[in-house]
XYZ file of C-alpha atoms in Angstrom:
655
model
C 103.546 49.590 75.382
C 104.793 49.112 78.420
C 108.650 49.426 77.538
C 107.498 52.876 75.785
C 106.127 54.233 79.245
C 108.626 53.295 80.536
C 111.315 55.094 78.828
C 109.720 57.998 78.143
C 108.875 58.272 82.281
C 112.908 57.631 82.647
C 113.727 60.487 79.825
C 111.356 63.116 81.526
C 112.560 62.956 85.287
C 115.935 61.911 84.765
C 115.129 65.698 82.123
C 114.174 67.372 85.004
C 117.743 67.458 86.980
C 119.048 69.148 84.004
C 116.422 71.094 82.293
C 113.591 73.788 83.472
C 111.465 75.896 83.259
C 111.893 78.805 85.381
C 110.600 82.591 86.601
C 113.634 84.850 85.395
C 111.550 88.181 86.752
C 108.546 88.382 87.963
C 106.898 92.734 88.833
C 104.113 93.535 90.318
C 102.668 97.131 90.021
C 105.701 99.729 89.058
C 107.947 99.284 90.358
C 106.476 97.861 93.548
C 103.451 100.730 93.208
C 99.801 100.121 93.539
C 96.758 100.580 94.953
C 94.562 98.500 97.056
C 91.750 97.118 95.905
C 92.393 98.356 92.377
C 93.719 96.571 89.240
C 97.301 95.939 89.414
C 99.452 94.575 85.984
C 101.589 91.055 86.993
C 104.120 91.076 84.774
C 106.502 87.408 84.522
C 108.931 86.061 82.438
C 109.223 82.950 82.046
C 112.326 80.779 80.472
C 112.096 77.283 79.275
C 115.885 75.223 79.149
C 116.592 72.082 76.806
C 112.848 70.775 78.808
C 112.329 67.647 76.783
C 108.682 67.817 76.194
C 107.311 71.398 74.907
C 105.181 73.030 77.637
C 101.456 73.406 76.915
C 99.168 74.522 79.972
C 97.987 77.500 82.119
C 100.127 80.079 83.984
C 98.043 80.034 87.052
C 98.465 82.837 89.848
C 96.695 82.064 93.231
C 96.253 85.582 95.381
C 95.735 84.261 99.179
C 94.860 85.552 101.996
C 98.374 86.373 103.728
C 98.299 85.001 107.443
C 95.513 82.246 106.796
C 96.355 81.178 103.260
C 93.006 80.989 102.087
C 92.563 81.297 98.251
C 90.840 84.710 97.605
C 91.346 84.533 94.070
C 92.248 82.509 91.167
C 93.884 83.618 87.906
C 95.049 81.925 84.901
C 96.187 82.485 81.249
C 97.554 79.931 78.423
C 101.224 79.597 77.631
C 102.828 77.430 75.408
C 107.071 76.904 75.401
C 108.642 75.477 72.959
C 112.082 73.061 74.444
C 113.853 76.532 74.562
C 112.211 79.531 74.810
C 111.801 82.795 76.677
C 107.878 84.463 76.597
C 106.683 87.000 79.090
C 102.760 87.086 80.004
C 100.888 90.299 81.808
C 97.601 89.390 83.928
C 95.909 91.756 85.452
C 95.116 91.624 89.378
C 92.461 92.849 91.789
C 94.225 93.379 94.724
C 91.645 93.311 98.097
C 91.930 94.880 101.093
C 94.079 92.208 103.004
C 97.282 91.681 102.589
C 97.755 88.812 100.676
C 100.590 87.128 99.324
C 100.620 85.480 95.080
C 101.886 82.094 94.364
C 102.612 81.488 90.761
C 103.016 78.222 89.584
C 102.436 76.811 85.995
C 100.105 73.798 85.087
C 100.899 71.532 81.753
C 97.793 70.302 80.551
C 97.233 66.268 79.163
C 100.816 64.786 77.444
C 99.370 62.728 74.442
C 101.332 60.647 72.167
C 99.450 58.002 70.507
C 99.257 55.024 72.782
C 100.938 57.068 75.717
C 98.572 59.386 77.842
C 99.947 60.524 80.909
C 98.412 63.567 83.083
C 100.673 65.813 84.956
C 98.803 67.037 88.085
C 101.569 68.449 89.945
C 102.637 72.513 89.060
C 106.147 72.689 86.475
C 107.289 75.438 88.305
C 105.676 77.793 91.778
C 107.272 81.499 92.600
C 105.487 83.677 95.703
C 105.837 86.874 96.411
C 104.494 88.463 98.849
C 103.658 92.522 97.892
C 104.779 95.432 100.702
C 102.693 97.619 101.780
C 100.320 99.424 99.185
C 100.282 103.280 98.599
C 97.564 105.757 100.956
C 94.463 105.816 98.723
C 94.932 109.555 99.599
C 98.236 109.824 98.438
C 99.328 110.553 94.273
C 100.771 107.704 92.264
C 101.999 109.503 89.398
C 103.694 107.295 86.167
C 105.884 109.180 84.286
C 107.299 108.375 80.746
C 110.363 110.428 79.901
C 113.642 110.185 78.491
C 116.744 109.392 80.831
C 117.774 112.344 82.843
C 114.358 113.303 84.161
C 114.039 115.380 87.329
C 110.612 115.015 88.446
C 111.668 112.269 90.579
C 114.164 114.518 92.489
C 111.807 116.915 92.667
C 108.683 115.628 94.103
C 109.113 111.893 94.529
C 108.344 111.041 98.757
C 107.661 114.429 99.197
C 104.668 115.842 101.806
C 101.958 117.483 99.663
C 99.610 119.332 102.692
C 98.899 118.867 105.917
C 96.932 116.061 105.434
C 99.905 113.573 105.038
C 99.210 112.978 101.713
C 102.770 112.067 99.478
C 103.579 111.755 96.028
C 105.464 108.666 94.199
C 106.963 108.743 91.208
C 106.950 105.462 89.061
C 108.854 105.784 85.804
C 107.895 103.419 82.544
C 111.196 102.463 81.319
C 109.929 102.930 77.746
C 106.670 102.922 75.424
C 106.400 99.490 75.289
C 106.249 98.567 78.673
C 102.727 100.843 77.938
C 99.508 98.969 79.354
C 97.419 97.488 76.866
C 94.627 97.719 78.731
C 92.798 100.228 80.591
C 92.936 98.797 83.934
C 96.941 98.642 83.897
C 96.136 101.957 84.704
C 93.481 101.724 87.483
C 95.845 102.208 90.703
C 97.589 105.716 88.748
C 96.225 108.882 90.052
C 98.250 110.933 87.300
C 100.279 110.182 84.369
C 103.239 112.692 82.784
C 104.532 112.194 79.586
C 107.818 113.792 77.717
C 110.096 113.706 75.049
C 108.632 111.135 73.473
C 106.792 110.397 70.134
C 103.095 109.569 70.253
C 102.870 108.296 67.214
C 101.281 104.497 66.192
C 104.621 103.473 65.243
C 105.871 104.525 69.443
C 102.395 103.386 71.076
C 100.471 100.070 69.695
C 96.747 101.557 69.446
C 95.738 99.053 71.625
C 98.200 101.543 74.369
C 96.614 104.443 72.640
C 93.204 102.689 73.474
C 94.325 101.710 77.152
C 95.670 105.435 77.741
C 92.780 107.405 76.606
C 89.755 104.464 78.420
C 91.880 105.486 81.508
C 91.700 109.537 81.494
C 88.290 109.539 80.556
C 87.324 107.199 83.629
C 88.798 109.348 86.181
C 92.445 109.997 85.209
C 95.024 112.908 84.156
C 97.373 113.258 81.937
C 100.106 115.618 81.736
C 102.206 116.749 78.499
C 105.260 118.196 79.196
C 105.867 121.448 75.869
C 108.796 123.021 75.159
C 110.901 121.216 72.704
C 108.289 118.627 72.129
C 106.753 120.705 70.213
C 107.165 118.316 67.338
C 106.892 115.148 69.384
C 102.619 115.853 70.350
C 102.289 118.069 66.799
C 100.159 114.940 65.306
C 100.135 112.868 68.074
C 96.825 110.818 68.299
C 95.897 112.509 71.723
C 96.491 116.226 69.960
C 92.442 115.822 68.701
C 91.840 115.585 72.448
C 94.131 118.449 73.959
C 92.502 121.888 75.457
C 94.129 123.854 72.859
C 96.179 124.459 69.086
C 99.308 124.169 68.756
C 100.515 126.842 66.797
C 104.044 127.045 67.025
C 107.482 126.780 68.806
C 109.210 130.115 69.894
C 111.894 130.981 72.397
C 110.979 133.412 74.940
C 114.139 135.144 76.415
C 113.327 134.710 79.706
C 110.579 133.488 82.258
C 107.735 135.969 82.257
C 106.575 137.093 86.195
C 103.255 135.284 85.365
C 105.098 131.789 85.122
C 107.805 132.241 87.238
C 105.916 133.304 90.228
C 104.091 129.626 90.501
C 107.632 128.664 90.034
C 109.149 130.457 93.088
C 111.152 132.521 90.680
C 109.352 136.017 90.903
C 107.329 137.458 93.513
C 105.260 139.916 93.481
C 106.408 143.307 95.917
C 104.635 146.945 96.320
C 103.218 146.281 92.767
C 106.997 145.549 91.145
C 108.488 142.750 90.536
C 111.578 141.025 92.531
C 113.871 138.068 90.766
C 114.849 135.153 93.406
C 117.688 134.481 91.273
C 119.389 134.609 87.424
C 118.209 131.843 86.214
C 114.936 133.213 85.194
C 116.786 135.257 82.074
C 117.898 131.936 80.703
C 116.028 131.314 76.815
C 113.604 128.644 77.276
C 111.653 126.793 74.565
C 107.901 127.544 74.684
C 105.247 126.385 72.740
C 102.459 128.725 71.239
C 99.138 128.039 72.525
C 95.763 128.897 71.216
C 92.905 127.431 73.463
C 89.789 125.591 71.841
C 85.999 124.695 73.291
C 86.358 123.730 76.746
C 90.567 125.054 77.546
C 90.382 126.102 81.252
C 93.749 128.563 81.339
C 95.274 127.351 84.692
C 98.442 129.613 84.634
C 98.618 132.226 81.698
C 97.929 135.777 80.145
C 95.594 137.265 77.147
C 98.608 136.233 75.140
C 100.230 133.306 76.429
C 98.344 130.474 77.904
C 101.197 128.103 79.967
C 99.083 125.583 82.111
C 95.637 125.276 80.606
C 93.321 122.233 81.264
C 90.397 120.482 79.620
C 87.601 118.014 81.326
C 88.137 114.136 79.500
C 85.050 112.512 80.959
C 85.200 111.977 84.560
C 89.420 112.810 84.318
C 91.682 116.083 82.308
C 94.111 116.129 80.308
C 97.199 119.177 81.217
C 99.457 121.110 78.856
C 102.709 122.070 80.154
C 102.993 124.891 76.746
C 106.952 124.964 78.394
C 109.238 121.661 79.009
C 109.291 121.081 82.852
C 113.174 119.300 83.161
C 114.531 122.462 80.832
C 116.653 124.835 82.746
C 115.443 127.102 84.758
C 112.154 125.255 85.401
C 114.572 122.272 86.170
C 116.106 123.761 89.673
C 115.271 121.688 92.541
C 113.833 123.920 94.753
C 112.060 125.568 91.457
C 110.604 121.994 90.768
C 109.590 121.176 93.569
C 107.194 124.722 94.530
C 106.125 124.373 91.703
C 104.958 120.343 91.029
C 103.744 121.380 94.986
C 100.879 124.042 93.425
C 100.167 121.780 90.400
C 99.449 118.754 92.354
C 97.559 119.861 95.115
C 94.937 122.607 92.472
C 94.099 119.970 89.497
C 97.096 117.001 90.859
C 94.079 114.526 90.946
C 90.497 114.734 88.862
C 87.663 115.278 91.285
C 86.022 111.824 90.751
C 90.122 109.745 91.632
C 90.596 112.739 94.738
C 87.743 111.366 96.384
C 89.085 107.993 96.170
C 90.369 108.859 99.374
C 87.042 107.500 101.017
C 87.161 104.835 99.510
C 88.403 102.920 102.214
C 84.846 104.013 104.041
C 83.040 103.078 101.754
C 80.994 99.929 101.841
C 78.999 100.093 98.654
C 79.524 96.268 97.835
C 78.506 94.754 101.215
C 75.485 96.639 100.851
C 74.780 95.905 96.702
C 75.589 91.785 97.962
C 73.222 92.468 101.595
C 70.365 93.525 98.817
C 70.968 90.667 96.321
C 70.643 88.483 99.398
C 67.623 89.931 101.119
C 66.265 89.098 97.711
C 66.996 85.296 97.521
C 63.954 83.604 99.405
C 61.817 85.052 96.871
C 63.779 84.063 93.514
C 65.152 81.354 94.467
C 62.387 77.780 94.330
C 64.270 75.784 96.981
C 63.959 78.239 99.452
C 60.315 78.715 98.858
C 59.491 75.164 98.420
C 60.919 75.269 102.218
C 58.926 78.034 103.249
C 55.806 76.165 102.533
C 57.007 72.835 103.212
C 58.576 73.832 106.916
C 55.386 74.830 108.231
C 53.716 72.341 107.311
C 56.007 70.356 108.496
C 55.882 71.610 111.919
C 51.748 71.719 111.815
C 51.580 67.747 111.238
C 54.102 67.316 113.830
C 52.286 69.378 116.259
C 48.731 67.670 115.368
C 50.519 63.793 115.534
C 51.815 64.723 119.224
C 47.974 66.344 119.549
C 46.125 63.748 118.553
C 48.262 60.949 119.718
C 48.593 62.629 123.573
C 44.979 62.495 123.558
C 44.200 59.250 122.318
C 43.154 56.814 125.857
C 45.269 53.686 124.665
C 48.719 52.640 126.520
C 51.758 54.386 126.411
C 53.827 52.023 123.504
C 50.841 52.452 121.590
C 51.197 56.166 122.075
C 54.870 56.592 121.841
C 54.850 53.993 118.465
C 51.393 56.509 116.306
C 54.491 58.755 117.549
C 57.171 58.154 115.954
C 55.420 56.062 113.005
C 53.382 59.677 112.351
C 56.988 61.352 112.542
C 58.892 59.725 110.115
C 55.825 59.591 107.229
C 55.717 63.259 107.958
C 59.472 63.362 107.455
C 59.669 61.116 104.409
C 56.890 63.084 102.702
C 58.748 66.378 103.346
C 62.379 65.460 101.952
C 60.464 63.321 98.635
C 58.438 66.804 97.802
C 61.713 68.251 97.972
C 64.115 65.535 96.237
C 61.016 65.702 94.031
C 61.042 69.232 93.278
C 64.742 69.408 92.997
C 64.248 66.489 90.048
C 61.100 68.215 87.904
C 62.458 71.912 88.590
C 64.843 73.356 86.447
C 68.161 73.781 87.463
C 69.121 76.806 85.794
C 71.048 79.773 87.003
C 68.708 82.994 87.562
C 70.418 86.088 88.448
C 70.038 90.217 89.113
C 71.756 92.879 87.255
C 72.094 96.573 88.765
C 74.361 98.123 86.060
C 75.781 101.831 85.845
C 76.408 102.779 82.223
C 78.581 106.221 82.116
C 78.654 107.461 78.599
C 81.054 110.224 76.946
C 80.978 112.300 74.093
C 84.271 112.971 73.395
C 84.817 109.300 71.468
C 81.566 108.087 71.379
C 82.293 105.416 73.314
C 80.892 104.296 77.006
C 81.947 102.345 80.005
C 79.382 99.737 81.105
C 80.085 98.380 85.088
C 77.154 95.648 86.330
C 76.360 94.634 89.686
C 75.905 90.405 89.021
C 74.105 87.741 91.725
C 73.740 84.270 90.849
C 71.591 82.116 91.871
C 70.183 78.566 91.868
C 67.593 76.043 92.560
C 70.838 73.989 93.644
C 74.520 73.686 93.722
C 75.640 74.039 90.457
C 78.858 75.422 88.364
C 78.954 77.979 85.721
C 80.690 80.246 83.670
C 80.781 83.652 81.720
C 81.731 84.239 78.819
C 82.793 88.180 77.741
C 84.354 90.207 74.488
C 87.264 91.352 74.656
C 88.567 94.009 76.943
C 86.230 93.421 79.727
C 87.175 92.417 83.683
C 85.600 90.475 86.374
C 85.601 89.898 90.625
C 83.936 89.505 92.711
C 81.719 91.756 94.333
C 83.238 91.286 98.065
C 86.983 89.859 98.456
C 85.848 86.670 100.407
C 87.626 83.596 99.783
C 86.258 79.998 98.561
C 88.578 76.624 99.592
C 88.081 76.462 95.627
C 87.917 80.295 94.024
C 86.670 80.094 90.926
C 88.974 80.954 87.762
C 89.007 84.094 86.091
C 90.490 83.281 82.602
C 91.795 85.911 80.469
C 93.396 84.702 77.116
C 93.033 88.252 76.084
C 89.440 87.934 76.436
C 88.507 88.031 80.349
C 86.008 84.981 80.886
C 85.147 83.270 84.298
C 85.070 79.837 85.236
C 84.026 77.125 87.369
C 82.079 79.414 89.304
C 80.025 78.029 92.077
C 76.392 78.814 92.410
C 73.791 77.502 95.638
C 70.613 78.196 96.462
C 71.357 80.309 100.056
C 73.621 82.710 98.909
C 74.248 84.213 95.743
C 77.536 84.336 94.082
C 77.680 88.196 93.070
C 80.700 89.691 90.937
C 81.343 93.014 89.227
C 82.105 93.530 85.376
C 83.395 96.455 83.130
C 83.665 96.987 79.428
C 84.337 99.323 77.106
C 82.301 99.929 73.787
C 82.116 101.921 70.833
C 78.094 104.296 70.880
C 76.952 103.984 68.221
C 75.079 107.199 66.550
C 73.306 105.368 64.276
C 71.787 102.567 66.762
C 68.550 104.509 67.910
C 67.431 106.222 71.178
C 67.499 105.197 74.557
C 64.425 106.430 76.812
C 65.123 107.361 80.167
C 63.401 107.571 83.336
C 63.270 110.150 86.906
C 66.219 112.385 84.232
C 67.661 115.211 85.696
C 70.529 117.459 84.149
C 72.769 118.471 86.808
C 75.339 120.761 86.164
C 77.491 122.058 90.192
C 75.065 122.417 92.603
C 71.856 122.897 89.865
C 69.866 120.676 87.714
C 66.877 120.940 86.125
C 64.385 117.838 86.405
C 63.640 116.264 82.789
C 61.210 113.266 83.835
C 61.205 110.715 81.539
C 63.005 112.157 77.877
C 64.104 110.295 74.678
C 67.493 110.604 73.320
C 68.099 109.607 70.003
C 70.232 110.660 67.184
C 68.169 114.282 65.967
C 67.216 114.462 69.327
C 67.949 118.183 71.118
C 68.025 118.535 75.323
C 65.755 121.128 76.384
C 67.085 124.559 76.456
C 66.394 125.139 79.851
C 67.742 127.845 82.651
C 68.872 126.606 85.954
C 66.591 125.977 88.210
C 66.571 123.336 91.380
C 69.050 123.040 93.259
C 69.772 118.831 93.655
C 70.284 118.217 97.237
C 71.177 114.337 96.376
C 73.697 112.686 93.719
C 71.765 110.919 92.416
C 68.186 111.695 92.839
C 65.405 109.962 94.398
C 63.044 112.024 93.844
C 59.555 109.822 92.755
C 61.922 106.508 92.353
C 60.655 103.449 94.040
C 61.786 99.391 94.566
C 65.157 98.570 93.420
C 65.695 102.356 92.070
C 65.554 103.843 95.346
C 67.681 100.971 97.060
C 70.689 101.184 94.635
C 70.590 105.266 94.816
C 69.807 105.634 98.232
C 73.286 102.850 98.727
C 75.509 105.224 95.833
C 74.236 108.434 97.887
C 75.544 107.252 101.210
C 78.609 106.000 99.931
C 79.156 109.343 97.796
C 80.410 107.815 94.479
C 78.769 110.124 92.678
C 79.614 113.643 94.677
C 82.435 113.830 92.298
C 80.095 114.902 89.431
C 78.388 118.364 91.107
C 81.181 119.165 94.136
C 84.787 119.869 92.574
C 86.299 119.900 96.179
C 89.773 118.924 95.307
C 90.484 122.207 93.038
C 91.583 125.622 95.325
C 90.899 127.632 92.419
C 87.972 128.011 92.381
C 87.824 130.268 89.941
C 89.613 128.571 87.016
C 86.907 126.020 87.643
C 84.639 124.642 84.721
C 82.336 122.198 85.759
C 80.897 119.678 83.567
C 76.667 119.119 82.740
C 76.360 115.700 83.261
C 72.084 114.041 82.439
C 71.485 111.099 84.343
C 68.596 108.671 84.449
C 68.034 104.359 84.566
C 66.536 102.947 81.926
C 65.772 99.047 82.537
C 67.993 96.732 80.009
C 69.704 93.467 79.515
C 73.566 92.707 80.253
C 75.799 92.094 77.261
C 76.985 89.092 79.154
C 76.958 85.059 78.012
C 75.465 83.016 80.709
C 75.769 79.364 80.398
C 72.561 77.169 81.718
C 71.324 80.615 82.922
C 67.331 81.851 83.195
C 65.911 85.133 81.966
C 67.468 88.128 84.232
C 65.476 88.557 86.640
C 64.936 92.369 87.883
C 67.370 94.735 86.189
C 68.056 98.251 86.526
C 70.430 100.818 84.994
C 71.665 103.681 86.311
C 72.227 106.030 82.868
C 75.108 109.113 82.979
C 75.851 110.567 80.188
C 78.662 113.511 79.652
C 77.135 117.062 77.536
C 78.826 119.216 75.295
C 78.283 122.402 75.815
C 76.961 122.790 72.423
C 74.052 120.048 73.985
C 72.529 122.234 75.941
C 72.007 125.536 76.518
C 73.105 126.103 80.431
């Protein structure tokens, strides 16, 4: 037995000198393009060369504070490598406000071979990276999927967009295989541009299609370039969601003045059109558009639409009838003029445009403070101490007063004083200890959720703020469904932070829960809305469109329910409205108002061409609901409130 173990260890140690597992390539974000307080993709390529033992373990990523080296987050994903192997792993990292460094390592599981059981706790390989300075929230992070030769980067990259110092950062995706398979992969991106790429199921996986569409609904902007790309857009997965019908491809002999004006190719002077160069006479491919319901014409005439847009959930989809990379649109001066105009007016959806205020928002801190304020009334230990401590102080004071009044010797008074005090302490500690044994140690939780329903694809996004509490210190885990993501509510690191496990479902392991402060997390999930599931009742409901609103009170929405056809007769002053709210609803509504999280629902402040704005109609209401999260060792949920936001199709309401 000893000989066998010795031979095994000698082979393992000696082989390490000639064999290795190395990090071949590590990339963070898109060519180091990312934003703080957003999810960022981390791609790691690992190579195993002649390893004596196949690797079976986990790829661990620790996000540490750059200055103090304190762990903030800890991510993990399973990894198996043969003796000679090469694999690529994708992990999504939530980047906090503070400057961080990433420590990436491989940790083996126990190695066992019949009589041999050896546990290797040291990391097999370690790699560290320090991400560069993140892109400012007000800047535009533009992700481009286009073949080689695309001139967009030369036109607008690193150019200042306005007087506020807003810049544009162009990042290219090398091919469709590099597109994210989860919507959070686009979380830091403001704008995606696709040109010259086939959008069929063979080129773009179903997961990638879903990720892109989910991201757009959450506030992203998607731009599709036309012209000779007609056949690539036709019959694609995105065609049904376009603002226009793709009628036919045509060739125009010259750039029309309406289009040339935005490129600086033509100018109007005394009711006449003056050309600024000869390039506008070059023929170009164009797609003839016909508008669909909800189409907004950003540039065009009654006969021809050149740029069209539609609202898509909180985001937007924009179609160009021409190819921006074709002459004469592709020359540097014309391209810069055009993209400055388009990005300033429609480059970000109202939701993402409002992200420039993100560094000043404190809704996470305020929600956590509210959860903390409820701890004394909900945790048995704290309530028990609230009873025991006053009794202890009264008893101690009574003993002191009684002993002091007795006409006995100082020695007897002192002895009685300490004896009474020790008895009081013993009784108090015994009561607390007995309670810790008798009372259940299950975990309780409070929740506040925001449910956003999108009719275009019959799906919804569910975001839950969760507060965990326990009678005594313990650990738990959060098991969730596929395509879910969990992050701490605050960026406060711990000596041993919880582990966020991605496989591909997202689970949270080794969560420390105690009685003195809540453990708070934010949970995100997308799911399909089944029209046959039944009815949902909303309380304190409003219909809001722009600055006008209708107060509905309590309303039941079902598969055959039609919303009231009433005129918009009230002006909404707060988003979400807090009239007639009380308790937790009022608290959460005021936090959302003070931080301006939903101003984009009524204030499309980023759009300069306000004459073309078509503000979405939304239904807002409150519904007490349970969470789809599965918890280990938990009690029934405590307080739970859900703010429901439902985007309405224009045909659903007469407003």
